[in-house]
């Protein structure tokens, strides 16, 4: 039993020593090219391990419990001094793998990390640390695979042919958002406005009813905080319309107004259309222009009518904007309105599931992509003119007319 115990102890000792030999040889060879002389050292250490293993197999190492510790100390001293031996027979002695050498190696590694952090910032160092952790986890669990979600723009619900075929680069840029039959624009709840009466920037989510799982775009206002508190709905602002990936497609610009409001649609800083509001005591009338030419008009009877039909000069329907009722709590306490813009029929191939139950709008002709951008600007102007809270700090109030 004593022989077996000593044999197991020496076997575990040999395994630990072999791992130390491999680790020291690998770390030394990766530090510098001057460590190539360690091949002879590695061979001499391996020969020593081989001879000890042969003695174990032949039964020549039979020791008592008292002498086993002495032999372990001797073996450890041999393996700790293996780097001091000359393996290549040259004049230049190999480097010592002692504590001083490892400390210098650690200092040089820290200097490299600091230089990398100064050059690329802290994000690169953090990214490097994450890569190291990922490499260790991949070695421990090689069969596990990590996937990251990939955001994609939902496909269009109307074929981009005929009037919807992009004629310019500007129209090709906005086609992924506006080549759709129905757009659902929902305004976010402004909690600071609801609780404290503090006016916030308006934000909207744009969803295609044929693909309700994910939004196809978003609208975000950019305005001055003091102007929002003092001017309220008459404040000037710029709103960016982006796609699902966050890429800006076009902007709408609404300057300060006193009697009647106007809103402009711009692509890359170039104006493509404008919506002018016409003054009337109770009716809601808007004129839509593409460049300098008017292509549509909106005449709403006012009061509780929340349907705004876009018509041409002959009175034919081109599009429609409906303000939906979201419930008593939403309408009385918040500004979180919801608007549906109908541009006409969608292709049958894109209608599936609940989209088949949507009532289609019959239009005289499909609007072009630039004209649809002006209609989206009209929906934003309607929300600020009639369906935003005009009153009080923290007092719920909704204006349904003038």
Short mmCIF file of N, CA, C and O in Angstrom, two decimals, residues 94-164:
data_model
loop_
_atom_site.label_atom_id
_atom_site.label_comp_id
_atom_site.label_asym_id
_atom_site.label_seq_id
_atom_site.Cartn_x
_atom_site.Cartn_y
_atom_site.Cartn_z
N UNK A 94 20.53 31.13 -21.77
CA UNK A 94 19.09 31.36 -21.94
C UNK A 94 18.56 32.23 -20.81
O UNK A 94 19.17 32.32 -19.75
N UNK A 95 17.45 32.91 -21.00
CA UNK A 95 16.89 33.78 -19.96
C UNK A 95 16.36 32.98 -18.78
O UNK A 95 15.93 31.83 -18.93
N UNK A 96 16.41 33.61 -17.62
CA UNK A 96 15.91 32.98 -16.40
C UNK A 96 14.41 33.27 -16.24
O UNK A 96 13.99 34.41 -16.34
N UNK A 97 13.64 32.21 -16.00
CA UNK A 97 12.21 32.36 -15.79
C UNK A 97 11.92 32.47 -14.30
O UNK A 97 11.25 31.63 -13.70
N UNK A 98 12.48 33.52 -13.69
CA UNK A 98 12.26 33.73 -12.27
C UNK A 98 11.21 34.81 -12.07
O UNK A 98 10.58 35.29 -13.01
N UNK A 99 11.04 35.25 -10.83
CA UNK A 99 10.01 36.22 -10.52
C UNK A 99 10.33 37.60 -11.12
O UNK A 99 9.42 38.32 -11.53
N UNK A 100 11.58 37.95 -11.16
CA UNK A 100 11.94 39.25 -11.74
C UNK A 100 11.58 39.32 -13.22
O UNK A 100 11.07 40.33 -13.73
N UNK A 101 11.84 38.21 -13.93
CA UNK A 101 11.52 38.19 -15.36
C UNK A 101 10.01 38.28 -15.59
O UNK A 101 9.53 39.02 -16.44
N UNK A 102 9.22 37.53 -14.77
CA UNK A 102 7.77 37.58 -14.91
C UNK A 102 7.22 38.96 -14.56
O UNK A 102 6.25 39.44 -15.15
N UNK A 103 7.83 39.62 -13.56
CA UNK A 103 7.40 40.98 -13.21
C UNK A 103 7.65 41.95 -14.35
O UNK A 103 6.80 42.79 -14.68
N UNK A 104 8.83 41.85 -15.00
CA UNK A 104 9.12 42.70 -16.16
C UNK A 104 8.14 42.43 -17.29
O UNK A 104 7.70 43.35 -17.99
N UNK A 105 7.81 41.15 -17.50
CA UNK A 105 6.86 40.80 -18.55
C UNK A 105 5.49 41.41 -18.27
O UNK A 105 4.81 41.91 -19.17
N UNK A 106 5.06 41.38 -17.00
CA UNK A 106 3.77 41.97 -16.63
C UNK A 106 3.78 43.48 -16.83
O UNK A 106 2.80 44.06 -17.31
N UNK A 107 4.90 44.14 -16.48
CA UNK A 107 4.99 45.59 -16.64
C UNK A 107 4.92 45.97 -18.12
O UNK A 107 4.25 46.93 -18.51
N UNK A 108 5.61 45.22 -18.98
CA UNK A 108 5.57 45.52 -20.42
C UNK A 108 4.19 45.31 -20.99
O UNK A 108 3.72 46.08 -21.84
N UNK A 109 3.45 44.28 -20.50
CA UNK A 109 2.09 44.05 -20.97
C UNK A 109 1.17 45.18 -20.56
O UNK A 109 0.30 45.62 -21.33
N UNK A 110 1.33 45.70 -19.33
CA UNK A 110 0.51 46.81 -18.88
C UNK A 110 0.79 48.08 -19.68
O UNK A 110 -0.10 48.87 -19.96
N UNK A 111 2.05 48.30 -20.07
CA UNK A 111 2.39 49.46 -20.90
C UNK A 111 1.70 49.38 -22.25
O UNK A 111 1.20 50.38 -22.78
N UNK A 112 1.65 48.17 -22.83
CA UNK A 112 0.98 48.00 -24.11
C UNK A 112 -0.52 48.29 -23.99
O UNK A 112 -1.12 48.90 -24.87
N UNK A 113 -1.13 47.84 -22.88
CA UNK A 113 -2.55 48.10 -22.69
C UNK A 113 -2.83 49.59 -22.54
O UNK A 113 -3.82 50.11 -23.08
N UNK A 114 -1.95 50.31 -21.82
CA UNK A 114 -2.14 51.75 -21.66
C UNK A 114 -1.97 52.49 -22.99
O UNK A 114 -2.72 53.43 -23.29
N UNK A 115 -0.98 52.08 -23.80
CA UNK A 115 -0.82 52.71 -25.11
C UNK A 115 -2.02 52.45 -26.00
O UNK A 115 -2.48 53.33 -26.73
N UNK A 116 -2.57 51.24 -25.93
CA UNK A 116 -3.75 50.93 -26.74
C UNK A 116 -4.95 51.74 -26.27
O UNK A 116 -5.77 52.20 -27.08
N UNK A 117 -5.07 51.94 -24.94
CA UNK A 117 -6.18 52.71 -24.41
C UNK A 117 -6.07 54.18 -24.80
O UNK A 117 -7.08 54.82 -25.10
N UNK A 118 -4.85 54.73 -24.83
CA UNK A 118 -4.68 56.11 -25.25
C UNK A 118 -4.98 56.30 -26.72
O UNK A 118 -5.50 57.33 -27.14
N UNK A 119 -4.65 55.31 -27.53
CA UNK A 119 -4.81 55.44 -28.98
C UNK A 119 -6.25 55.22 -29.40
O UNK A 119 -6.79 55.97 -30.22
N UNK A 120 -6.91 54.20 -28.85
CA UNK A 120 -8.25 53.85 -29.32
C UNK A 120 -9.34 54.11 -28.28
O UNK A 120 -10.50 53.89 -28.56
N UNK A 121 -8.97 54.55 -27.08
CA UNK A 121 -9.97 54.80 -26.05
C UNK A 121 -10.21 53.58 -25.19
O UNK A 121 -9.69 52.48 -25.42
N UNK A 122 -11.04 53.79 -24.15
CA UNK A 122 -11.30 52.72 -23.21
C UNK A 122 -12.16 51.62 -23.81
O UNK A 122 -12.16 50.51 -23.32
N UNK A 123 -12.90 51.95 -24.85
CA UNK A 123 -13.79 50.94 -25.44
C UNK A 123 -13.00 49.78 -26.03
O UNK A 123 -13.43 48.64 -25.97
N UNK A 124 -11.81 50.08 -26.61
CA UNK A 124 -11.01 49.02 -27.20
C UNK A 124 -10.49 48.07 -26.14
O UNK A 124 -10.47 46.85 -26.32
N UNK A 125 -10.06 48.61 -24.96
CA UNK A 125 -9.59 47.76 -23.89
C UNK A 125 -10.71 46.89 -23.34
O UNK A 125 -10.53 45.71 -23.07
N UNK A 126 -11.90 47.50 -23.19
CA UNK A 126 -13.04 46.74 -22.72
C UNK A 126 -13.40 45.65 -23.72
O UNK A 126 -13.71 44.52 -23.35
N UNK A 127 -13.35 46.00 -25.01
CA UNK A 127 -13.67 45.02 -26.05
C UNK A 127 -12.65 43.88 -26.04
O UNK A 127 -13.00 42.73 -26.22
N UNK A 128 -11.38 44.23 -25.78
CA UNK A 128 -10.36 43.20 -25.72
C UNK A 128 -10.60 42.26 -24.56
O UNK A 128 -10.44 41.05 -24.67
N UNK A 129 -10.99 42.83 -23.40
CA UNK A 129 -11.30 41.99 -22.25
C UNK A 129 -12.49 41.08 -22.51
O UNK A 129 -12.50 39.92 -22.10
N UNK A 130 -13.49 41.60 -23.20
CA UNK A 130 -14.64 40.78 -23.53
C UNK A 130 -14.25 39.65 -24.47
O UNK A 130 -14.75 38.54 -24.36
N UNK A 131 -13.34 39.93 -25.41
CA UNK A 131 -12.89 38.89 -26.32
C UNK A 131 -12.14 37.80 -25.58
O UNK A 131 -12.26 36.62 -25.89
N UNK A 132 -11.33 38.22 -24.57
CA UNK A 132 -10.58 37.23 -23.80
C UNK A 132 -11.54 36.32 -23.02
O UNK A 132 -11.36 35.10 -22.96
N UNK A 133 -12.54 36.91 -22.40
CA UNK A 133 -13.52 36.11 -21.67
C UNK A 133 -14.27 35.18 -22.60
O UNK A 133 -14.53 34.02 -22.28
N UNK A 134 -14.60 35.70 -23.80
CA UNK A 134 -15.32 34.87 -24.76
C UNK A 134 -14.46 33.70 -25.23
O UNK A 134 -14.95 32.59 -25.42
N UNK A 135 -13.14 33.94 -25.42
CA UNK A 135 -12.25 32.87 -25.84
C UNK A 135 -12.15 31.79 -24.76
O UNK A 135 -12.14 30.59 -25.05
N UNK A 136 -12.09 32.21 -23.47
CA UNK A 136 -12.02 31.23 -22.42
C UNK A 136 -13.30 30.42 -22.33
O UNK A 136 -13.27 29.21 -22.15
N UNK A 137 -14.43 31.10 -22.47
CA UNK A 137 -15.69 30.36 -22.42
C UNK A 137 -15.86 29.44 -23.62
O UNK A 137 -16.46 28.38 -23.50
N UNK A 138 -15.32 29.85 -24.77
CA UNK A 138 -15.43 29.00 -25.96
C UNK A 138 -14.56 27.76 -25.82
O UNK A 138 -14.89 26.70 -26.34
N UNK A 139 -13.42 27.87 -25.11
CA UNK A 139 -12.59 26.70 -24.87
C UNK A 139 -13.28 25.74 -23.90
O UNK A 139 -13.18 24.52 -24.05
N UNK A 140 -13.97 26.29 -22.90
CA UNK A 140 -14.65 25.43 -21.93
C UNK A 140 -15.92 24.83 -22.50
O UNK A 140 -16.28 23.70 -22.21
N UNK A 141 -16.63 25.62 -23.32
CA UNK A 141 -17.88 25.15 -23.93
C UNK A 141 -17.78 25.38 -25.44
O UNK A 141 -18.29 26.35 -25.97
N UNK A 142 -17.13 24.49 -26.12
CA UNK A 142 -16.90 24.66 -27.56
C UNK A 142 -18.14 24.39 -28.38
O UNK A 142 -18.24 24.81 -29.52
N UNK A 143 -19.13 23.70 -27.78
CA UNK A 143 -20.31 23.36 -28.55
C UNK A 143 -21.38 24.45 -28.48
O UNK A 143 -22.40 24.35 -29.15
N UNK A 144 -21.19 25.51 -27.67
CA UNK A 144 -22.17 26.57 -27.55
C UNK A 144 -21.90 27.65 -28.59
O UNK A 144 -20.75 27.99 -28.85
N UNK A 145 -22.95 28.20 -29.18
CA UNK A 145 -22.84 29.24 -30.19
C UNK A 145 -23.71 30.42 -29.79
O UNK A 145 -24.85 30.24 -29.37
N UNK A 146 -23.14 31.64 -29.89
CA UNK A 146 -23.86 32.85 -29.51
C UNK A 146 -24.25 33.61 -30.77
O UNK A 146 -23.43 33.80 -31.67
N UNK A 147 -25.49 34.06 -30.82
CA UNK A 147 -26.00 34.80 -31.96
C UNK A 147 -26.50 36.15 -31.48
O UNK A 147 -27.06 36.27 -30.39
N UNK A 148 -26.31 37.17 -32.29
CA UNK A 148 -26.79 38.51 -31.99
C UNK A 148 -27.95 38.84 -32.94
O UNK A 148 -27.90 38.52 -34.12
N UNK A 149 -29.01 39.50 -32.43
CA UNK A 149 -30.14 39.83 -33.31
C UNK A 149 -29.74 40.84 -34.38
O UNK A 149 -28.98 41.77 -34.12
N UNK A 150 -30.24 40.66 -35.58
CA UNK A 150 -29.95 41.53 -36.71
C UNK A 150 -31.22 42.29 -37.07
O UNK A 150 -32.25 41.68 -37.39
N UNK A 151 -31.16 43.62 -36.96
CA UNK A 151 -32.32 44.44 -37.29
C UNK A 151 -32.45 44.58 -38.80
O UNK A 151 -31.47 44.76 -39.50
N UNK A 152 -33.68 44.47 -39.28
CA UNK A 152 -33.95 44.59 -40.70
C UNK A 152 -35.17 45.48 -40.90
O UNK A 152 -36.07 45.53 -40.06
N UNK A 153 -35.18 46.19 -42.03
CA UNK A 153 -36.33 47.01 -42.40
C UNK A 153 -37.41 46.10 -42.96
O UNK A 153 -37.16 45.31 -43.88
N UNK A 154 -38.64 46.16 -42.43
CA UNK A 154 -39.72 45.34 -43.00
C UNK A 154 -39.94 45.66 -44.47
O UNK A 154 -39.77 46.81 -44.90
N UNK A 155 -40.30 44.68 -45.29
CA UNK A 155 -40.49 44.94 -46.71
C UNK A 155 -41.68 45.85 -46.96
O UNK A 155 -42.57 46.01 -46.12
N UNK A 156 -41.70 46.45 -48.15
CA UNK A 156 -42.78 47.37 -48.51
C UNK A 156 -44.04 46.57 -48.82
O UNK A 156 -43.98 45.38 -49.16
N UNK A 157 -45.19 47.22 -48.69
CA UNK A 157 -46.48 46.57 -48.94
C UNK A 157 -47.09 46.98 -50.27
O UNK A 157 -48.21 46.56 -50.59
N UNK A 158 -46.42 47.82 -51.03
CA UNK A 158 -46.85 48.19 -52.38
C UNK A 158 -45.65 48.10 -53.32
O UNK A 158 -44.54 48.52 -52.95
N UNK A 159 -45.88 47.56 -54.49
CA UNK A 159 -44.78 47.41 -55.44
C UNK A 159 -44.34 48.78 -55.95
O UNK A 159 -45.16 49.64 -56.27
N UNK A 160 -43.03 48.96 -56.00
CA UNK A 160 -42.47 50.24 -56.43
C UNK A 160 -42.38 50.29 -57.95
O UNK A 160 -41.30 50.21 -58.55
N UNK A 161 -43.55 50.40 -58.56
CA UNK A 161 -43.65 50.51 -60.01
C UNK A 161 -44.72 51.53 -60.35
O UNK A 161 -45.58 51.84 -59.51
N UNK A 162 -44.70 52.04 -61.55
CA UNK A 162 -45.66 53.05 -61.95
C UNK A 162 -45.42 54.35 -61.21
O UNK A 162 -44.30 54.87 -61.16
N UNK A 163 -46.46 54.92 -60.55
CA UNK A 163 -46.27 56.18 -59.82
C UNK A 163 -45.32 56.06 -58.64
O UNK A 163 -44.72 57.05 -58.22
N UNK A 164 -45.18 54.83 -58.07
CA UNK A 164 -44.30 54.64 -56.92
C UNK A 164 -42.86 54.35 -57.31
O UNK A 164 -42.01 54.17 -56.42
#
